[in-house]
CSV table of N, CA and C and ligand atoms in Angstrom, one decimal:
chain,number,residue,atom,x,y,z
T,1,MET,N,0.2,11.8,15.7
T,1,MET,CA,-0.1,12.5,14.5
T,1,MET,C,-1.3,11.8,13.8
T,2,ALA,N,-2.3,12.7,13.4
T,2,ALA,CA,-3.5,12.2,12.8
T,2,ALA,C,-3.4,12.3,11.3
T,3,GLU,N,-3.6,11.2,10.6
T,3,GLU,CA,-3.7,11.2,9.2
T,3,GLU,C,-5.1,11.0,8.7
T,4,ARG,N,-5.3,11.3,7.4
T,4,ARG,CA,-6.6,10.9,6.8
T,4,ARG,C,-6.2,10.4,5.4
T,5,LEU,N,-7.2,9.7,4.8
T,5,LEU,CA,-7.0,9.2,3.4
T,5,LEU,C,-7.8,10.1,2.5
T,6,GLU,N,-7.3,10.4,1.3
T,6,GLU,CA,-8.1,11.0,0.3
T,6,GLU,C,-7.9,10.2,-1.0
T,7,PRO,N,-8.9,10.2,-1.9
T,7,PRO,CA,-8.8,9.5,-3.1
T,7,PRO,C,-7.7,10.1,-4.0
T,8,TRP,N,-7.0,9.2,-4.7
T,8,TRP,CA,-5.9,9.7,-5.6
T,8,TRP,C,-6.5,10.6,-6.7
T,9,GLY,N,-5.9,11.8,-6.9
T,9,GLY,CA,-6.5,12.8,-7.8
T,9,GLY,C,-5.7,13.2,-9.0
T,10,GLU,N,-6.2,14.0,-9.8
T,10,GLU,CA,-5.6,14.4,-11.1
T,10,GLU,C,-4.3,15.1,-10.9
T,11,GLY,N,-4.1,15.8,-9.8
T,11,GLY,CA,-2.8,16.6,-9.6
T,11,GLY,C,-1.8,15.8,-8.8
T,12,ASP,N,-1.9,14.5,-8.8
T,12,ASP,CA,-1.0,13.7,-7.9
T,12,ASP,C,0.2,13.0,-8.5
T,13,LEU,N,0.5,13.4,-9.8
T,13,LEU,CA,1.6,12.8,-10.5
T,13,LEU,C,3.0,13.1,-9.7
T,14,PRO,N,3.1,14.4,-9.2
T,14,PRO,CA,4.4,14.7,-8.5
T,14,PRO,C,4.6,13.8,-7.3
T,15,LEU,N,3.5,13.4,-6.6
T,15,LEU,CA,3.7,12.5,-5.4
T,15,LEU,C,4.1,11.1,-5.9
T,16,LEU,N,3.4,10.7,-7.0
T,16,LEU,CA,3.7,9.4,-7.6
T,16,LEU,C,5.2,9.3,-8.0
T,17,GLU,N,5.7,10.4,-8.6
T,17,GLU,CA,7.1,10.4,-9.0
T,17,GLU,C,8.0,10.3,-7.8
T,18,LYS,N,7.7,10.9,-6.7
T,18,LYS,CA,8.5,10.9,-5.5
T,18,LYS,C,8.5,9.5,-4.8
T,19,LEU,N,7.3,8.8,-5.0
T,19,LEU,CA,7.1,7.5,-4.4
T,19,LEU,C,7.7,6.4,-5.2
T,20,LEU,N,7.2,6.3,-6.5
T,20,LEU,CA,7.6,5.1,-7.3
T,20,LEU,C,8.7,5.4,-8.4
T,21,GLY,N,9.1,6.7,-8.4
T,21,GLY,CA,10.2,7.0,-9.3
T,21,GLY,C,11.5,7.1,-8.6
T,22,ASP,N,11.5,6.9,-7.3
T,22,ASP,CA,12.8,7.0,-6.5
T,22,ASP,C,13.4,5.7,-6.3
T,23,PRO,N,14.7,5.5,-6.7
T,23,PRO,CA,15.4,4.2,-6.6
T,23,PRO,C,15.4,3.7,-5.2
T,24,ALA,N,15.6,4.5,-4.2
T,24,ALA,CA,15.6,4.0,-2.8
T,24,ALA,C,14.3,3.5,-2.4
T,25,MET,N,13.2,4.2,-2.8
T,25,MET,CA,11.9,3.8,-2.4
T,25,MET,C,11.5,2.5,-3.1
T,26,MET,N,12.1,2.2,-4.2
T,26,MET,CA,11.7,1.0,-5.0
T,26,MET,C,12.6,-0.1,-4.9
T,27,GLU,N,13.5,-0.1,-3.9
T,27,GLU,CA,14.5,-1.2,-3.7
T,27,GLU,C,13.9,-2.5,-3.7
T,28,HIS,N,12.7,-2.7,-3.0
T,28,HIS,CA,12.1,-4.0,-2.9
T,28,HIS,C,11.0,-4.2,-4.0
T,29,LEU,N,10.9,-3.3,-4.9
T,29,LEU,CA,9.8,-3.3,-5.8
T,29,LEU,C,10.2,-3.3,-7.3
T,30,GLY,N,11.4,-3.9,-7.5
T,30,GLY,CA,11.9,-4.0,-8.9
T,30,GLY,C,12.5,-2.8,-9.5
T,31,GLY,N,12.8,-1.8,-8.7
T,31,GLY,CA,13.5,-0.6,-9.2
T,31,GLY,C,12.5,0.5,-9.6
T,32,PRO,N,13.0,1.8,-9.8
T,32,PRO,CA,12.1,2.9,-10.1
T,32,PRO,C,11.4,2.7,-11.4
T,33,GLU,N,10.2,3.3,-11.5
T,33,GLU,CA,9.4,3.3,-12.8
T,33,GLU,C,9.9,4.4,-13.7
T,34,SER,N,9.8,4.3,-15.0
T,34,SER,CA,10.2,5.3,-15.9
T,34,SER,C,9.1,6.4,-16.0
T,35,PRO,N,9.5,7.6,-16.5
T,35,PRO,CA,8.5,8.7,-16.6
T,35,PRO,C,7.2,8.2,-17.4
T,36,ALA,N,7.4,7.4,-18.4
T,36,ALA,CA,6.3,6.9,-19.2
T,36,ALA,C,5.4,6.0,-18.3
T,37,GLN,N,6.1,5.1,-17.6
T,37,GLN,CA,5.3,4.2,-16.7
T,37,GLN,C,4.6,4.9,-15.6
T,38,LEU,N,5.2,6.0,-15.1
T,38,LEU,CA,4.6,6.8,-14.0
T,38,LEU,C,3.3,7.5,-14.6
T,39,ALA,N,3.5,8.1,-15.8
T,39,ALA,CA,2.3,8.8,-16.4
T,39,ALA,C,1.2,7.8,-16.6
T,40,GLU,N,1.5,6.6,-17.1
T,40,GLU,CA,0.5,5.6,-17.3
T,40,GLU,C,-0.2,5.2,-16.0
T,41,ARG,N,0.6,5.0,-15.0
T,41,ARG,CA,0.1,4.6,-13.7
T,41,ARG,C,-0.8,5.7,-13.1
T,42,GLN,N,-0.4,6.9,-13.3
T,42,GLN,CA,-1.2,8.1,-12.8
T,42,GLN,C,-2.6,8.0,-13.4
T,43,LYS,N,-2.6,7.8,-14.8
T,43,LYS,CA,-3.9,7.7,-15.5
T,43,LYS,C,-4.8,6.6,-14.9
T,44,ARG,N,-4.1,5.4,-14.6
T,44,ARG,CA,-4.8,4.2,-14.1
T,44,ARG,C,-5.4,4.6,-12.7
T,45,TYR,N,-4.6,5.2,-11.8
T,45,TYR,CA,-5.1,5.6,-10.5
T,45,TYR,C,-6.2,6.5,-10.6
T,46,GLU,N,-6.2,7.5,-11.5
T,46,GLU,CA,-7.3,8.4,-11.6
T,46,GLU,C,-8.6,7.7,-12.0
T,47,ARG,N,-8.5,6.7,-12.8
T,47,ARG,CA,-9.7,6.0,-13.2
T,47,ARG,C,-10.2,4.9,-12.3
T,48,LEU,N,-9.3,4.5,-11.3
T,48,LEU,CA,-9.5,3.3,-10.5
T,48,LEU,C,-10.9,3.3,-9.8
T,49,ALA,N,-11.2,4.4,-9.1
T,49,ALA,CA,-12.4,4.4,-8.3
T,49,ALA,C,-13.6,4.2,-9.1
T,50,GLU,N,-13.7,4.8,-10.2
T,50,GLU,CA,-15.0,4.6,-11.1
T,50,GLU,C,-15.0,3.3,-11.7
T,51,SER,N,-13.8,2.6,-11.9
T,51,SER,CA,-13.8,1.3,-12.5
T,51,SER,C,-14.4,0.2,-11.6
T,52,GLY,N,-14.4,0.5,-10.3
T,52,GLY,CA,-14.9,-0.5,-9.3
T,52,GLY,C,-14.0,-1.7,-9.0
T,53,ILE,N,-12.8,-1.7,-9.7
T,53,ILE,CA,-11.9,-2.8,-9.4
T,53,ILE,C,-10.9,-2.6,-8.3
T,54,GLY,N,-10.8,-1.4,-7.8
T,54,GLY,CA,-9.8,-1.1,-6.8
T,54,GLY,C,-9.9,0.3,-6.4
T,55,ARG,N,-9.1,0.7,-5.4
T,55,ARG,CA,-9.1,2.1,-4.9
T,55,ARG,C,-7.6,2.5,-4.6
T,56,CYS,N,-7.3,3.7,-4.8
T,56,CYS,CA,-6.0,4.2,-4.5
T,56,CYS,C,-6.2,5.5,-3.6
T,57,PHE,N,-5.5,5.5,-2.5
T,57,PHE,CA,-5.6,6.7,-1.6
T,57,PHE,C,-4.2,7.3,-1.5
T,58,LYS,N,-4.2,8.6,-1.1
T,58,LYS,CA,-3.0,9.2,-0.6
T,58,LYS,C,-3.2,9.5,0.8
T,59,ILE,N,-2.1,9.4,1.6
T,59,ILE,CA,-2.1,9.6,3.0
T,59,ILE,C,-1.8,11.1,3.3
T,60,ILE,N,-2.7,11.8,3.9
T,60,ILE,CA,-2.5,13.2,4.2
T,60,ILE,C,-2.2,13.4,5.7
T,61,ASP,N,-1.1,14.2,6.0
T,61,ASP,CA,-0.8,14.6,7.3
T,61,ASP,C,-1.8,15.6,7.8
T,62,GLY,N,-2.6,15.2,8.8
T,62,GLY,CA,-3.7,16.0,9.3
T,62,GLY,C,-3.3,17.4,9.8
T,63,SER,N,-2.0,17.5,10.3
T,63,SER,CA,-1.6,18.8,10.9
T,63,SER,C,-1.2,19.8,9.9
T,64,THR,N,-0.7,19.3,8.7
T,64,THR,CA,-0.2,20.3,7.7
T,64,THR,C,-1.0,20.2,6.4
T,65,ASP,N,-1.9,19.2,6.2
T,65,ASP,CA,-2.6,18.9,5.0
T,65,ASP,C,-1.7,18.5,3.8
T,66,GLU,N,-0.4,18.1,4.2
T,66,GLU,CA,0.5,17.7,3.2
T,66,GLU,C,0.4,16.2,2.8
T,67,ALA,N,0.5,15.9,1.5
T,67,ALA,CA,0.4,14.5,1.1
T,67,ALA,C,1.7,13.8,1.3
T,68,VAL,N,1.7,12.8,2.1
T,68,VAL,CA,3.0,12.2,2.5
T,68,VAL,C,3.2,10.7,2.1
T,69,GLY,N,2.1,10.1,1.5
T,69,GLY,CA,2.3,8.7,1.0
T,69,GLY,C,1.0,8.2,0.4
T,70,SER,N,1.0,6.9,0.1
T,70,SER,CA,-0.1,6.3,-0.6
T,70,SER,C,-0.5,5.0,0.1
T,71,VAL,N,-1.8,4.6,-0.1
T,71,VAL,CA,-2.2,3.3,0.3
T,71,VAL,C,-3.0,2.7,-0.9
T,72,TYR,N,-2.7,1.6,-1.4
T,72,TYR,CA,-3.5,1.0,-2.4
T,72,TYR,C,-3.8,-0.4,-2.1
T,73,GLU,N,-4.5,-1.1,-3.0
T,73,GLU,CA,-4.9,-2.5,-2.6
T,73,GLU,C,-3.8,-3.5,-2.9
T,74,ILE,N,-3.2,-4.1,-2.0
T,74,ILE,CA,-2.9,-3.4,-0.7
T,74,ILE,C,-1.4,-3.4,-0.6
T,75,GLY,N,-0.9,-2.2,-0.8
T,75,GLY,CA,0.6,-2.0,-0.6
T,75,GLY,C,0.7,-0.6,-0.1
T,76,TRP,N,1.9,-0.2,0.2
T,76,TRP,CA,2.0,1.1,0.9
T,76,TRP,C,3.3,1.7,0.6
T,77,SER,N,3.4,3.0,0.5
T,77,SER,CA,4.7,3.7,0.5
T,77,SER,C,4.6,5.1,1.1
T,78,VAL,N,5.6,5.4,1.8
T,78,VAL,CA,5.7,6.7,2.6
T,78,VAL,C,7.0,7.4,2.2
T,79,LEU,N,6.9,8.7,1.9
T,79,LEU,CA,8.1,9.5,1.6
T,79,LEU,C,9.2,9.4,2.7
T,80,PRO,N,10.5,9.2,2.3
T,80,PRO,CA,11.6,9.0,3.3
T,80,PRO,C,11.5,9.9,4.5
T,81,PRO,N,11.3,11.3,4.3
T,81,PRO,CA,11.4,12.1,5.6
T,81,PRO,C,10.3,11.8,6.6
T,82,PHE,N,9.3,11.1,6.1
T,82,PHE,CA,8.1,10.8,7.0
T,82,PHE,C,8.1,9.3,7.5
T,83,GLN,N,9.1,8.5,7.1
T,83,GLN,CA,9.1,7.1,7.5
T,83,GLN,C,9.4,7.0,9.0
T,84,GLY,N,9.1,5.8,9.6
T,84,GLY,CA,9.4,5.5,11.0
T,84,GLY,C,8.6,6.2,12.0
T,85,ARG,N,7.4,6.8,11.6
T,85,ARG,CA,6.5,7.4,12.5
T,85,ARG,C,5.2,6.7,12.6
T,86,GLY,N,5.1,5.5,12.0
T,86,GLY,CA,3.8,4.8,12.1
T,86,GLY,C,2.8,5.2,11.0
T,87,ILE,N,3.2,6.1,10.1
T,87,ILE,CA,2.2,6.6,9.1
T,87,ILE,C,1.7,5.4,8.2
T,88,ALA,N,2.6,4.6,7.7
T,88,ALA,CA,2.2,3.5,6.8
T,88,ALA,C,1.2,2.6,7.6
T,89,ALA,N,1.5,2.2,8.8
T,89,ALA,CA,0.7,1.3,9.6
T,89,ALA,C,-0.7,2.0,9.8
T,90,ARG,N,-0.7,3.3,10.2
T,90,ARG,CA,-2.0,3.9,10.4
T,90,ARG,C,-2.8,4.1,9.1
T,91,GLY,N,-2.1,4.5,8.0
T,91,GLY,CA,-2.7,4.7,6.7
T,91,GLY,C,-3.3,3.4,6.2
T,92,THR,N,-2.6,2.3,6.4
T,92,THR,CA,-3.1,1.0,6.0
T,92,THR,C,-4.3,0.6,6.9
T,93,GLY,N,-4.2,0.9,8.2
T,93,GLY,CA,-5.4,0.6,9.0
T,93,GLY,C,-6.6,1.4,8.6
T,94,LEU,N,-6.5,2.6,8.1
T,94,LEU,CA,-7.6,3.4,7.6
T,94,LEU,C,-8.2,2.7,6.3
T,95,ALA,N,-7.3,2.3,5.4
T,95,ALA,CA,-7.7,1.6,4.2
T,95,ALA,C,-8.5,0.3,4.5
T,96,ILE,N,-8.0,-0.4,5.5
T,96,ILE,CA,-8.7,-1.6,5.9
T,96,ILE,C,-10.1,-1.3,6.4
T,97,LYS,N,-10.2,-0.2,7.1
T,97,LYS,CA,-11.6,0.2,7.6
T,97,LYS,C,-12.5,0.4,6.4
T,98,VAL,N,-12.0,1.1,5.4
T,98,VAL,CA,-12.8,1.4,4.2
T,98,VAL,C,-13.2,0.1,3.5
T,99,ALA,N,-12.2,-0.8,3.3
T,99,ALA,CA,-12.5,-2.1,2.7
T,99,ALA,C,-13.5,-3.0,3.5
T,100,ARG,N,-13.4,-2.9,4.8
T,100,ARG,CA,-14.3,-3.7,5.7
T,100,ARG,C,-15.7,-3.1,5.5
T,101,SER,N,-15.8,-1.8,5.5
T,101,SER,CA,-17.2,-1.2,5.4
T,101,SER,C,-17.8,-1.5,4.1
T,102,GLU,N,-17.1,-1.7,3.1
T,102,GLU,CA,-17.7,-2.0,1.7
T,102,GLU,C,-18.2,-3.4,1.7
T,103,ARG,N,-17.7,-4.3,2.5
T,103,ARG,CA,-18.2,-5.7,2.5
T,103,ARG,C,-18.3,-6.3,1.2
T,104,LYS,N,-17.3,-6.0,0.3
T,104,LYS,CA,-17.3,-6.5,-1.0
T,104,LYS,C,-16.4,-7.8,-1.2
T,105,HIS,N,-15.2,-7.7,-0.5
T,105,HIS,CA,-14.3,-8.9,-0.6
T,105,HIS,C,-14.1,-9.3,0.9
T,106,ARG,N,-13.9,-10.7,1.0
T,106,ARG,CA,-13.6,-11.2,2.4
T,106,ARG,C,-12.1,-11.0,2.7
T,107,PHE,N,-11.2,-11.3,1.8
T,107,PHE,CA,-9.8,-11.3,2.1
T,107,PHE,C,-9.0,-10.2,1.4
T,108,LEU,N,-8.1,-9.7,2.2
T,108,LEU,CA,-7.2,-8.7,1.7
T,108,LEU,C,-5.8,-9.3,1.7
T,109,HIS,N,-5.1,-9.3,0.6
T,109,HIS,CA,-3.7,-9.8,0.6
T,109,HIS,C,-2.7,-8.7,0.5
T,110,ALA,N,-1.5,-9.0,1.1
T,110,ALA,CA,-0.4,-8.1,0.9
T,110,ALA,C,0.8,-9.0,0.6
T,111,PHE,N,1.7,-8.6,-0.3
T,111,PHE,CA,2.8,-9.5,-0.7
T,111,PHE,C,4.1,-8.7,-0.6
T,112,PRO,N,4.5,-8.3,0.6
T,112,PRO,CA,5.8,-7.7,0.7
T,112,PRO,C,7.0,-8.6,0.5
T,113,SER,N,8.1,-8.1,-0.1
T,113,SER,CA,9.3,-8.9,-0.2
T,113,SER,C,9.7,-9.5,1.1
T,114,VAL,N,10.2,-10.7,1.2
T,114,VAL,CA,10.7,-11.3,2.4
T,114,VAL,C,11.7,-10.4,3.1
T,115,ASP,N,12.5,-9.6,2.3
T,115,ASP,CA,13.5,-8.7,2.8
T,115,ASP,C,13.0,-7.4,3.3
T,116,ASN,N,11.7,-7.1,3.1
T,116,ASN,CA,11.2,-5.8,3.5
T,116,ASN,C,10.7,-5.8,4.9
T,117,ALA,N,11.7,-5.6,5.9
T,117,ALA,CA,11.3,-5.7,7.3
T,117,ALA,C,10.2,-4.8,7.8
T,118,PRO,N,10.2,-3.5,7.4
T,118,PRO,CA,9.1,-2.6,7.9
T,118,PRO,C,7.8,-3.1,7.4
T,119,SER,N,7.7,-3.5,6.1
T,119,SER,CA,6.4,-3.9,5.6
T,119,SER,C,5.9,-5.2,6.2
T,120,ASN,N,6.8,-6.2,6.5
T,120,ASN,CA,6.4,-7.4,7.2
T,120,ASN,C,5.9,-7.1,8.6
T,121,ALA,N,6.6,-6.1,9.2
T,121,ALA,CA,6.2,-5.6,10.6
T,121,ALA,C,4.8,-5.0,10.6
T,122,ILE,N,4.5,-4.3,9.6
T,122,ILE,CA,3.2,-3.6,9.5
T,122,ILE,C,2.1,-4.7,9.4
T,123,CYS,N,2.3,-5.7,8.5
T,123,CYS,CA,1.3,-6.8,8.4
T,123,CYS,C,1.1,-7.5,9.7
T,124,ARG,N,2.2,-7.8,10.4
T,124,ARG,CA,2.1,-8.5,11.7
T,124,ARG,C,1.3,-7.6,12.7
T,125,LYS,N,1.7,-6.4,12.7
T,125,LYS,CA,1.1,-5.4,13.7
T,125,LYS,C,-0.4,-5.2,13.5
T,126,LEU,N,-0.8,-5.2,12.2
T,126,LEU,CA,-2.2,-4.9,11.9
T,126,LEU,C,-3.1,-6.1,12.0
T,127,GLY,N,-2.5,-7.3,12.2
T,127,GLY,CA,-3.3,-8.5,12.4
T,127,GLY,C,-3.5,-9.3,11.2
T,128,PHE,N,-2.6,-9.1,10.2
T,128,PHE,CA,-2.6,-10.0,9.0
T,128,PHE,C,-2.1,-11.4,9.5
T,129,THR,N,-2.6,-12.5,8.8
T,129,THR,CA,-2.1,-13.8,9.0
T,129,THR,C,-1.1,-14.2,7.9
T,130,LEU,N,0.1,-14.7,8.3
T,130,LEU,CA,1.1,-15.1,7.3
T,130,LEU,C,0.6,-16.5,6.7
T,131,ILE,N,0.4,-16.5,5.4
T,131,ILE,CA,-0.1,-17.8,4.8
T,131,ILE,C,1.1,-18.6,4.3
T,132,GLU,N,2.0,-18.0,3.5
T,132,GLU,CA,3.1,-18.7,3.0
T,132,GLU,C,4.1,-17.8,2.4
T,133,GLU,N,5.3,-18.3,2.2
T,133,GLU,CA,6.3,-17.6,1.4
T,133,GLU,C,6.1,-18.1,-0.1
T,134,THR,N,6.2,-17.1,-1.0
T,134,THR,CA,5.8,-17.5,-2.3
T,134,THR,C,6.7,-16.6,-3.3
T,135,GLU,N,6.7,-17.1,-4.6
T,135,GLU,CA,7.4,-16.3,-5.6
T,135,GLU,C,6.3,-15.4,-6.3
T,136,PHE,N,6.7,-14.2,-6.6
T,136,PHE,CA,5.7,-13.3,-7.1
T,136,PHE,C,6.3,-12.5,-8.3
T,137,GLU,N,5.6,-12.3,-9.4
T,137,GLU,CA,6.2,-11.6,-10.5
T,137,GLU,C,5.8,-10.1,-10.4
T,138,TYR,N,6.7,-9.3,-10.0
T,138,TYR,CA,6.4,-7.8,-10.0
T,138,TYR,C,7.8,-7.1,-10.0
T,139,PRO,N,7.9,-6.1,-10.9
T,139,PRO,CA,7.0,-5.9,-12.0
T,139,PRO,C,7.1,-7.0,-13.0
T,140,LYS,N,6.4,-7.0,-14.1
T,140,LYS,CA,6.3,-8.1,-15.1
T,140,LYS,C,7.8,-8.5,-15.5
T,141,GLY,N,8.1,-9.8,-15.5
T,141,GLY,CA,9.4,-10.2,-15.9
T,141,GLY,C,10.4,-10.3,-14.8
T,142,SER,N,10.1,-9.8,-13.6
T,142,SER,CA,11.0,-9.8,-12.5
T,142,SER,C,10.4,-10.6,-11.3
T,143,PHE,N,11.1,-11.6,-10.8
T,143,PHE,CA,10.5,-12.4,-9.8
T,143,PHE,C,11.1,-12.1,-8.4
T,144,MET,N,10.3,-12.1,-7.4
T,144,MET,CA,10.8,-11.8,-6.1
T,144,MET,C,10.2,-12.7,-5.0
T,145,ARG,N,10.9,-13.0,-3.9
T,145,ARG,CA,10.4,-13.9,-2.9
T,145,ARG,C,9.5,-13.0,-2.0
T,146,CYS,N,8.3,-13.4,-1.8
T,146,CYS,CA,7.3,-12.6,-1.0
T,146,CYS,C,6.7,-13.4,0.1
T,147,ASN,N,6.2,-12.7,1.1
T,147,ASN,CA,5.3,-13.3,2.0
T,147,ASN,C,3.9,-13.0,1.6
T,148,ASP,N,3.0,-14.0,1.6
T,148,ASP,CA,1.6,-13.8,1.4
T,148,ASP,C,0.9,-13.6,2.7
T,149,TRP,N,0.6,-12.4,3.0
T,149,TRP,CA,-0.1,-12.1,4.3
T,149,TRP,C,-1.6,-11.9,3.9
T,150,ARG,N,-2.5,-12.4,4.8
T,150,ARG,CA,-3.9,-12.3,4.5
T,150,ARG,C,-4.7,-11.7,5.7
T,151,PHE,N,-5.6,-10.8,5.4
T,151,PHE,CA,-6.4,-10.1,6.4
T,151,PHE,C,-7.8,-10.5,6.2
T,152,ASP,N,-8.5,-11.0,7.2
T,152,ASP,CA,-9.9,-11.4,7.0
T,152,ASP,C,-10.8,-10.2,7.4
T,153,LEU,N,-11.4,-9.6,6.3
T,153,LEU,CA,-12.2,-8.4,6.5
T,153,LEU,C,-13.5,-8.7,7.2
T,154,PHE,N,-13.9,-9.9,7.2
T,154,PHE,CA,-15.2,-10.2,7.8
T,154,PHE,C,-15.1,-10.7,9.3
T,155,ALA,N,-13.9,-11.0,9.7
T,155,ALA,CA,-13.7,-11.5,11.1
T,155,ALA,C,-13.9,-10.4,12.1
T,156,ALA,N,-14.7,-10.7,13.1
T,156,ALA,CA,-15.0,-9.7,14.2
T,156,ALA,C,-13.8,-9.4,15.0
T,157,HIS,N,-12.9,-10.4,15.2
T,157,HIS,CA,-11.8,-10.2,16.1
T,157,HIS,C,-10.7,-9.3,15.5
T,158,ASN,N,-10.7,-9.0,14.2
T,158,ASN,CA,-9.6,-8.2,13.6
T,158,ASN,C,-10.0,-6.7,13.8
T,159,ASP,N,-9.2,-6.0,14.6
T,159,ASP,CA,-9.5,-4.6,14.8
T,159,ASP,C,-8.3,-3.8,14.4
T,160,ALA,N,-8.3,-3.4,13.1
T,160,ALA,CA,-7.1,-2.7,12.5
T,160,ALA,C,-7.0,-1.4,13.1
T,161,ARG,N,-5.7,-1.0,13.5
T,161,ARG,CA,-5.5,0.3,14.0
T,161,ARG,C,-5.1,1.3,13.0
F,1,LIG,C1,7.5,0.3,3.9
F,1,LIG,C2,7.2,1.7,4.3
F,1,LIG,C3,5.9,2.1,3.6
F,1,LIG,C4,7.1,1.8,5.8
F,1,LIG,O1,6.6,3.2,6.1
F,1,LIG,P1,6.7,3.8,7.6
F,1,LIG,O2,5.7,4.9,7.7
F,1,LIG,O3,8.1,4.1,7.9
F,1,LIG,O4,6.2,2.5,8.5
F,1,LIG,P2,5.6,2.6,10.0
F,1,LIG,O5,6.4,3.6,10.7
F,1,LIG,O6,4.1,2.6,9.9
F,1,LIG,O7,6.0,1.1,10.5
F,1,LIG,C5,7.1,0.5,10.3
F,1,LIG,C6,7.2,-0.7,11.3
F,1,LIG,O8,8.3,-1.4,10.9
F,1,LIG,C7,9.3,-1.5,11.9
F,1,LIG,N1,10.6,-1.5,11.3
F,1,LIG,C8,11.2,-0.5,10.6
F,1,LIG,N2,12.4,-0.9,10.1
F,1,LIG,C9,12.5,-2.2,10.6
F,1,LIG,C10,13.6,-3.1,10.4
F,1,LIG,N3,14.7,-2.9,9.7
F,1,LIG,N4,13.4,-4.3,11.0
F,1,LIG,C11,12.2,-4.6,11.7
F,1,LIG,N5,11.2,-3.8,11.8
F,1,LIG,C12,11.4,-2.6,11.3
F,1,LIG,C13,9.1,-0.3,12.7
F,1,LIG,O9,9.6,-0.5,14.0
F,1,LIG,C14,7.5,-0.1,12.7
F,1,LIG,O10,6.9,-1.0,13.7
F,1,LIG,P3,6.5,-0.4,15.1
F,1,LIG,O11,5.6,0.7,14.9
F,1,LIG,O12,5.9,-1.6,15.8
F,1,LIG,O13,7.8,0.1,15.8
F,1,LIG,C15,8.3,2.7,3.8
F,1,LIG,O14,9.6,2.2,4.2
F,1,LIG,C16,8.4,2.8,2.2
F,1,LIG,O15,7.7,3.6,1.6
F,1,LIG,N6,9.3,2.0,1.6
F,1,LIG,C17,9.5,2.0,0.1
F,1,LIG,C18,8.3,1.4,-0.6
F,1,LIG,C19,8.0,0.0,-0.2
F,1,LIG,O16,8.9,-0.8,-0.1
F,1,LIG,N7,6.7,-0.3,0.0
F,1,LIG,C20,6.3,-1.6,0.5
F,1,LIG,C21,5.7,-2.4,-0.6
F,1,LIG,S1,5.1,-3.9,0.1
């Protein structure tokens, strides 16, 4: 299956609701966000590209043009019916290519919960290096045990798929 990334857009609140408003999807991320939080996040994502501080993409299924997930700096989520097909790994690989071509930052970090087996598998598979296990505050006021995975965007040997 061929995916492509597109910048997060003004009409993407429904996708955000399905990704970050769903209790099952947010099991490792401090629980679902409220409608007010989602609306606020949507505004932030819309402004992100022009702010220069980050990028947010949606993952589009190339065969149907349907939006099936997101990749941001750098975390990932994919709608339940589309999970287990390698979409998160390939979408993240595409985002890594964008970040590498910009040559703005050397290191990309991901902080999946230690219990999030698929996310840790994605980091390992894409060539991230495990730095350490650490405590991370996300969302604010809630602490979780995370792995700090680091990807060297300048290293020639890293070939993200
Ligand atoms: C995490 C998430 C994005 C994975 O999406 P996905 O498209 O199903 O992931 P992929 O298919 O690309 O890859 C998952 C990998 O994890 C592996 N995996 C899945 N479940 C696993 C498990 N329980 N134990 C070990 N490995 C597992 C898969 O085998 C696959 O590796 P492979 O391709 O080498 O076989 C998706 O589950 C999700 O959106 N979860 C909710 C949001 C979330 O927690 N996001 C992560 C924040 S860090």
